Each structure stands twice: as structure tokens, then as C-alpha cells.
Tab-separated table of C-alpha atoms in Angstrom:
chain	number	residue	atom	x	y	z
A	26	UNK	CA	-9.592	5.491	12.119
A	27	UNK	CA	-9.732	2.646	9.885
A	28	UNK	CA	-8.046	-0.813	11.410
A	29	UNK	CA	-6.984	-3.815	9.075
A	30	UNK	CA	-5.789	-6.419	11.055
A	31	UNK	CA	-3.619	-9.302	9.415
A	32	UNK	CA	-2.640	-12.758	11.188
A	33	UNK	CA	-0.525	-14.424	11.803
A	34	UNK	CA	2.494	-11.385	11.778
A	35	UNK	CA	5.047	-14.117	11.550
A	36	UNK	CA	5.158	-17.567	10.353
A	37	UNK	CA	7.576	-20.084	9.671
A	38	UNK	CA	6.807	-22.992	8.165
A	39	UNK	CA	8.301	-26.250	5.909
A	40	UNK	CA	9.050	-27.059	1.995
A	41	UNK	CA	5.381	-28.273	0.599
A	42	UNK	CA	3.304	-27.350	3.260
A	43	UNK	CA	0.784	-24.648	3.058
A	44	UNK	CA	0.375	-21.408	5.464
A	45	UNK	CA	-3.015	-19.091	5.559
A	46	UNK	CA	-2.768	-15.837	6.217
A	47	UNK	CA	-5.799	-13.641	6.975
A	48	UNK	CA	-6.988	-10.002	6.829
A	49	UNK	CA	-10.209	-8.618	8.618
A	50	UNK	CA	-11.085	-4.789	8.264
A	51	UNK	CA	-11.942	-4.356	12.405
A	52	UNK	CA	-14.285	-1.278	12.023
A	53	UNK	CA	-15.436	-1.167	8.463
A	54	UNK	CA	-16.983	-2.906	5.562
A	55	UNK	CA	-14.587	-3.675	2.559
A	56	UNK	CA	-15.881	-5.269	-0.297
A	57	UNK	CA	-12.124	-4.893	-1.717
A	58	UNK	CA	-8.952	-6.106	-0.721
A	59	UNK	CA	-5.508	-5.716	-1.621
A	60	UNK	CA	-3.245	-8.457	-1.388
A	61	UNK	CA	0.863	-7.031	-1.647
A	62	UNK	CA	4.274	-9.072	-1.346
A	63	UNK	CA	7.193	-7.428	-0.365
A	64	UNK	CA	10.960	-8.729	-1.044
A	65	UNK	CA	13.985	-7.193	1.301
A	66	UNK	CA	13.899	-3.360	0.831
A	67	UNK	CA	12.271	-3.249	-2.557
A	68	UNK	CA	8.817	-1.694	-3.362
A	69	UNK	CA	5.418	-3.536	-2.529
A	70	UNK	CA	4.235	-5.607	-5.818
A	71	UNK	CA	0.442	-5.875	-5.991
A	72	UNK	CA	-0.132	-9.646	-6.302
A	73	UNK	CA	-4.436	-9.813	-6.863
A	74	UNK	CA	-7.484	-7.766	-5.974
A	75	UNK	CA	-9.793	-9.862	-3.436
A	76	UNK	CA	-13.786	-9.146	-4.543
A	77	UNK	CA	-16.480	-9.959	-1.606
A	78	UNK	CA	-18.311	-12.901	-3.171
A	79	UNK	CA	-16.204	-13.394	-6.676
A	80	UNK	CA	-13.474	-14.431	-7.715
A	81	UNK	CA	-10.160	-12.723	-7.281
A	82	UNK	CA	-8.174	-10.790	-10.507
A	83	UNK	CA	-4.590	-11.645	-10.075
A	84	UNK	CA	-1.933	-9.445	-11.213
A	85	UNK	CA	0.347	-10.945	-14.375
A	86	UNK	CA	2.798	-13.704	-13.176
A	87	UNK	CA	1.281	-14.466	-9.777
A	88	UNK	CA	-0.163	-18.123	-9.824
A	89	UNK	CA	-3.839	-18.653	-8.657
A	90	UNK	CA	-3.456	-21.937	-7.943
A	91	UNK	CA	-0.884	-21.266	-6.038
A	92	UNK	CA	-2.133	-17.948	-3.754
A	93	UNK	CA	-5.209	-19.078	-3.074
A	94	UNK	CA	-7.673	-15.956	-2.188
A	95	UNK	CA	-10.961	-16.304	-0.680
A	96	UNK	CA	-13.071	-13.040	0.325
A	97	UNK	CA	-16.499	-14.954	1.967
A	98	UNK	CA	-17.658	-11.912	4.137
A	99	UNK	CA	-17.470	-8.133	3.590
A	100	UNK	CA	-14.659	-8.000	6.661
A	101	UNK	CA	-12.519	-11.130	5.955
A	102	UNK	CA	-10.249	-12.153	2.819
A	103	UNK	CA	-7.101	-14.908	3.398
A	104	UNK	CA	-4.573	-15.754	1.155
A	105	UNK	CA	-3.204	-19.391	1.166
A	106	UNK	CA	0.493	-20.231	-0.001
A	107	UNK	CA	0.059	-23.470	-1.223
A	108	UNK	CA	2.787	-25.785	-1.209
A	109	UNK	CA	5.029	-23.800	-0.396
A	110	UNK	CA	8.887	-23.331	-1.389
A	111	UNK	CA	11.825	-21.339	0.149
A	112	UNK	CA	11.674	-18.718	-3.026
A	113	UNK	CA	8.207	-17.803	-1.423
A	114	UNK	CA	9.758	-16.596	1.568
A	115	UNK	CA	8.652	-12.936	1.816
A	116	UNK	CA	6.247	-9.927	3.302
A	117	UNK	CA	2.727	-10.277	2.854
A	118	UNK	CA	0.821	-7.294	3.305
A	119	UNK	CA	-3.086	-6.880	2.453
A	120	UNK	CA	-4.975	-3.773	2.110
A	121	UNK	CA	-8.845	-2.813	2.099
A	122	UNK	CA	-10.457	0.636	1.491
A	123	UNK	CA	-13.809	2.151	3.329
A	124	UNK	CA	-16.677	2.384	1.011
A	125	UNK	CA	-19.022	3.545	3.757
A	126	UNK	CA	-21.242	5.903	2.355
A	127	UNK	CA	-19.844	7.373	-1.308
A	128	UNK	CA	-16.190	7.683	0.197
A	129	UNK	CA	-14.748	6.037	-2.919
A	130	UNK	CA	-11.626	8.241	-3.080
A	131	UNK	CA	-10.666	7.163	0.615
A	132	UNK	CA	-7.536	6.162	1.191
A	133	UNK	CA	-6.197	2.600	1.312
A	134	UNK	CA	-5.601	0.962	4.759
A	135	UNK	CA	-2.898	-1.367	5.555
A	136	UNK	CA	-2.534	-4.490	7.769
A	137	UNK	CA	1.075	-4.626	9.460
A	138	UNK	CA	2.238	-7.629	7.192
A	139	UNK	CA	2.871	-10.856	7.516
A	140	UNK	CA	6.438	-12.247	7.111
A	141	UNK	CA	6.566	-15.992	6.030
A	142	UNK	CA	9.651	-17.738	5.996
A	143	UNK	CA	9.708	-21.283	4.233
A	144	UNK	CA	12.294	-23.918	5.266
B	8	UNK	CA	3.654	0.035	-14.415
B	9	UNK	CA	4.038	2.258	-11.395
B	10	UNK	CA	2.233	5.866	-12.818
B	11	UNK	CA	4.619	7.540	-10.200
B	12	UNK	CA	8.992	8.584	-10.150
B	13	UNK	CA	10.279	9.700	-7.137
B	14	UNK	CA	13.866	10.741	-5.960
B	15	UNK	CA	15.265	6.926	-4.292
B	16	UNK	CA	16.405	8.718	-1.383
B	17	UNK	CA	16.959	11.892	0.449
B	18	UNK	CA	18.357	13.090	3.555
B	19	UNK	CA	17.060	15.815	6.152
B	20	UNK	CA	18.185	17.365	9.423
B	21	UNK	CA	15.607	16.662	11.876
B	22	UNK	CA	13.983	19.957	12.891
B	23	UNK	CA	14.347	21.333	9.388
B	24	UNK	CA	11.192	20.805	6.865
B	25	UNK	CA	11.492	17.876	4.791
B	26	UNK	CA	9.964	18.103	1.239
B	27	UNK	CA	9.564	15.075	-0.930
B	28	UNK	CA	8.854	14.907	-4.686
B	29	UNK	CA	6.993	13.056	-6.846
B	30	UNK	CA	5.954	13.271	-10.780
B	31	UNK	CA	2.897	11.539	-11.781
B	32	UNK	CA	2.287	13.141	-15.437
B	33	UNK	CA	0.029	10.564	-16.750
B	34	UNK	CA	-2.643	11.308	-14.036
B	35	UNK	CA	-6.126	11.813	-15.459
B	36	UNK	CA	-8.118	14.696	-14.608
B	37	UNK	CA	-10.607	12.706	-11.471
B	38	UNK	CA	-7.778	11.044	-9.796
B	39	UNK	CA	-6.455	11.521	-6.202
B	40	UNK	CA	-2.936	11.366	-5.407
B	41	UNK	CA	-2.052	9.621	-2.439
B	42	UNK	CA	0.943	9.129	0.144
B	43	UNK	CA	2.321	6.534	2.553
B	44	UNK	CA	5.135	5.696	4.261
B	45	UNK	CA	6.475	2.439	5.583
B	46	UNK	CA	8.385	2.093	8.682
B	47	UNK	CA	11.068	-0.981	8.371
B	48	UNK	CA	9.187	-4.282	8.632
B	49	UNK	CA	5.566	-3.002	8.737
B	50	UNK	CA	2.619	-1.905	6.530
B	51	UNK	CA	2.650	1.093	4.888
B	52	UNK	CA	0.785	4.129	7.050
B	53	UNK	CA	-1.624	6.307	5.582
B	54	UNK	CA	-0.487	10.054	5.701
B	55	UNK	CA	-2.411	12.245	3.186
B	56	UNK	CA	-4.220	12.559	-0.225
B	57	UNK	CA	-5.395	15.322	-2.778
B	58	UNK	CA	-7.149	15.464	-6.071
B	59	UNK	CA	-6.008	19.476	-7.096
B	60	UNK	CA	-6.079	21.565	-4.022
B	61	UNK	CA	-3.371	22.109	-1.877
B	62	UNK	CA	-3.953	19.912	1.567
B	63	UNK	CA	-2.640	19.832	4.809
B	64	UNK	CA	-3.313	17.635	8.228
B	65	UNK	CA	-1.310	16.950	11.559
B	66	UNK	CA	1.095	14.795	9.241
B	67	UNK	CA	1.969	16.754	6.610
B	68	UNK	CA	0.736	19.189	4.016
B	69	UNK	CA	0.388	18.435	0.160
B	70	UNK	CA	1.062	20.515	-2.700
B	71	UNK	CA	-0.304	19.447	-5.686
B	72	UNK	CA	0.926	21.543	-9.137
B	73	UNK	CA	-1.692	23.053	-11.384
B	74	UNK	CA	-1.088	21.394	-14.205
B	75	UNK	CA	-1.777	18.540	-11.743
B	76	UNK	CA	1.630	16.346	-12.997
B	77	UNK	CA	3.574	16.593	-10.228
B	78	UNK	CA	3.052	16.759	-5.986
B	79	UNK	CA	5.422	17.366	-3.078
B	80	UNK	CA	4.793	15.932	0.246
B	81	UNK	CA	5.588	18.301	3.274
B	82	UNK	CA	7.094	17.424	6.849
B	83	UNK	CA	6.848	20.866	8.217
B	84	UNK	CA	9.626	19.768	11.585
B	85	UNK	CA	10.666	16.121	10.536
B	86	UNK	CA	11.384	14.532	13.107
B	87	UNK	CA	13.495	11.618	13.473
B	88	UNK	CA	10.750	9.121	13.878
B	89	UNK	CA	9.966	10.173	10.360
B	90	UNK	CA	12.927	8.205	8.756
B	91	UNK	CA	10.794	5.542	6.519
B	92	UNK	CA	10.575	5.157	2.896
B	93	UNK	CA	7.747	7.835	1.226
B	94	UNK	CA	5.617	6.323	-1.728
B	95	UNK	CA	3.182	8.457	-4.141
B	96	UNK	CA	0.688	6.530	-5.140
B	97	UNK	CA	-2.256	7.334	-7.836
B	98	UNK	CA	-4.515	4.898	-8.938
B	99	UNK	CA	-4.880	2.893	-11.821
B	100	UNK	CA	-8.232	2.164	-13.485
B	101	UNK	CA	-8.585	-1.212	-14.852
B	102	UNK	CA	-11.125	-3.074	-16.428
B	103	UNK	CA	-13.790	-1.207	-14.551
B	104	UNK	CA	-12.130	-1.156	-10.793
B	105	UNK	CA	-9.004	0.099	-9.519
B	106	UNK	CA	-5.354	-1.094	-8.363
B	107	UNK	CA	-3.074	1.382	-5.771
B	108	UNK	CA	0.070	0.283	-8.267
B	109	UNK	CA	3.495	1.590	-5.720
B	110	UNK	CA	6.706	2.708	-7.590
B	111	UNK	CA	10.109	2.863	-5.958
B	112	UNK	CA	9.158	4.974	-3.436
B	113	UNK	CA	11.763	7.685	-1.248
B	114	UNK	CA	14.042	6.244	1.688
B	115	UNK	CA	13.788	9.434	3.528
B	116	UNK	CA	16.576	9.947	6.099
B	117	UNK	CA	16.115	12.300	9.286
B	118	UNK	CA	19.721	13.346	10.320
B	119	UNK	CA	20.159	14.277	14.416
């Protein structure tokens, strides 16, 4: 099946610095991705849409200068937290869909998150 | 803007068939329904998805209403491995692409 892989799964890191995080589709070609943040045992908020090659549409209320997306190949977006502050602390989780062939109503795939924690 | 309202939790004795609801009656007439469920502290797993016919796979089996504006998600033995939190998902079409918008989702709970 379909494997999205997201790194690092857990990072800590200090007030002001900035942390990447990436997300690779292993065995297909996305030209999509799904970036989600998730806060303690509340829903997952869709933060922007990553486009191959263009720029990324970001969901009302999330800063672009501050989550930085960048989508350079068909199998690799990353999101950067830029200067980052304790009230960023949270899940990360990105997504990308298969659009081998005319599959367009395939399902979503997940990457297993990554949990940043800002000191 | 979630399209989807679903029960916030429900409980189920593990062995017995757990059946989770969802309403979704602004779907348009060419889009799938879709379900996941998230294990504590990881990404959300892909389980099954239908556009009008009923559907079923080793996870679980999916009724979808004819009308279309409502869907329940079957675990035919749940098991207690299946205690997660159950979202129904449709997607939203904007500005000529589409988001996977999640509402509230179901904290399912399999009772030994």
C-alpha cells in the first residue's frame, strides 16, 4: 500500500529557533500534500495544501511566513516552523494522495506525525 | 467547516459489532465518503471509502444511505485494538482542487 513517511517523529527544540519537518510519499508520486496540526485530543485542523512546483494555499489564520512549505519534487514537501514559540508546540501530520493513473478518488495517506515541542 | 457530525463517542463490547454514524447532508452527488481512524499519538489510518454503493473490505464494511446524506461505518467483531477515534471525512471542492476538511470525529471505546 501507499507509504508517507514524515521526519523527524519527535523534536524538541528552543524559543526563536526554527525546526523542518519533512514528508516523502515512499512508493508513489504526489503532486499534493496535506499539511495537518493537531492540539491534545482535538480534531486535525488542515493548515495549507502543498502544490509540486507552486506555491502553497494556506488555510485562513495560518501564517505563511511563518509555516514555511516547499514541495520541489513530486515525492518531497517540508514544512518549516519559523521562529518558533512555545504556543506552537503541537502534532504535525502531512498527508499526500496517489494520482497514479486516473485514481483521483483514492484515499488520502497519512505520515505518523511529528510532535514538536518548543521550549 | 467540517461537511461531517458524528456521535463524540461511543462504547462497544469487544466481540460484538461496532457501528459508527455519520451525517454528511450537504454531500454533492460525485463525492466519496471516506473513513479513518487515529490511534493515540499517530496519523490517522486509512480504513474504507464509498461514493453510493454499499462497501466492504478486511476492515470494515460501509453503508452508505440512498439518499446519500448519511453513512455508517461497520466493525463486524471489534476488537479491542480497535479503540481509536473514527472520523468521516468527504471532501471539499475549492477553488478548483480539493481539501479532506475532518470534523470532531468518534472516540470509539472497545469494552473487554
Amino acid at each position: 500500500g501507499a507509504v508517507v513517511s514524515q521526519h523527524p517523529s519527535r523534536v524538541i527544540c528552543k524559543s526563536g529557533t526554527s525546526v523542518k519537518i519533512e514528508c516523502r510519499s515512499l512508493d508513489f508520486q504526489a503532486t499534493t500534500m496535506f499539511w495537518y496540526r493537531q492540539f491534545p485530543k482535538k480534531s486535525l485542523m488542515l493548515m495549507a495544501t502543498s502544490n509540486e512546483g507552486s506555491k502553497a494555499t494556506y488555510e485562513q489564520g495560518v501564517e505563511k511566513d511563518k509555516f514555511l512549505i516547499n514541495h520541489a519534487s513530486l515525492t518531497l514537501s517540508t514544512l518549516t516552523v519559523t521562529s518558533a514559540h512555545p504556543e506552537d508546540s503541537s502534532f504535525y501530520i502531512c498527508s499526500a494522495r496517489d494520482l497514479q493513473g486516473l485514481r483521483y478518488n483514492s484515499p488520502l495517506h497519512f505520515g505518523n506525525g511529528t510532535r514538536l515541542t518548543v521550549t | 467547516d467540517a461537511k461531517t457530525t458524528q456521535p463524540p463517542s461511543m462504547d462497544c463490547a469487544e466481540g460484538r459489532a461496532a457501528n459508527l454514524p455519520c451525517n454528511h447532508s450537504t454531500i454533492s452527488g460525485n463525492e466519496y465518503v471516506y473513513w479513518y481512524r487515529q490511534i493515540h499519538s499517530q496519523g490517522p489510518q486509512y480504513i474504507i471509502h464509498g461514493l453510493k454503493n454499499n462497501e466492504t473490505n478486511e476492515m470494515a464494511s460501509l453503508i452508505i444511505t440512498e439518499d446519500r446524506k448519511s453513512s455508517t461505518l461497520i466493525l463486524p467483531h471489534a476488537t479491542l485494538r480497535d479503540t481509536a477515534v473514527y472520523y468521516c471525512i468527504v471532501r471539499v471542492e475549492f477553488s478548483g482542487t480539493y481539501k479532506y476538511i475532518f470534523g470532531t470525529g468518534t472516540r470509539l471505546k472497545v469494552l473487554a
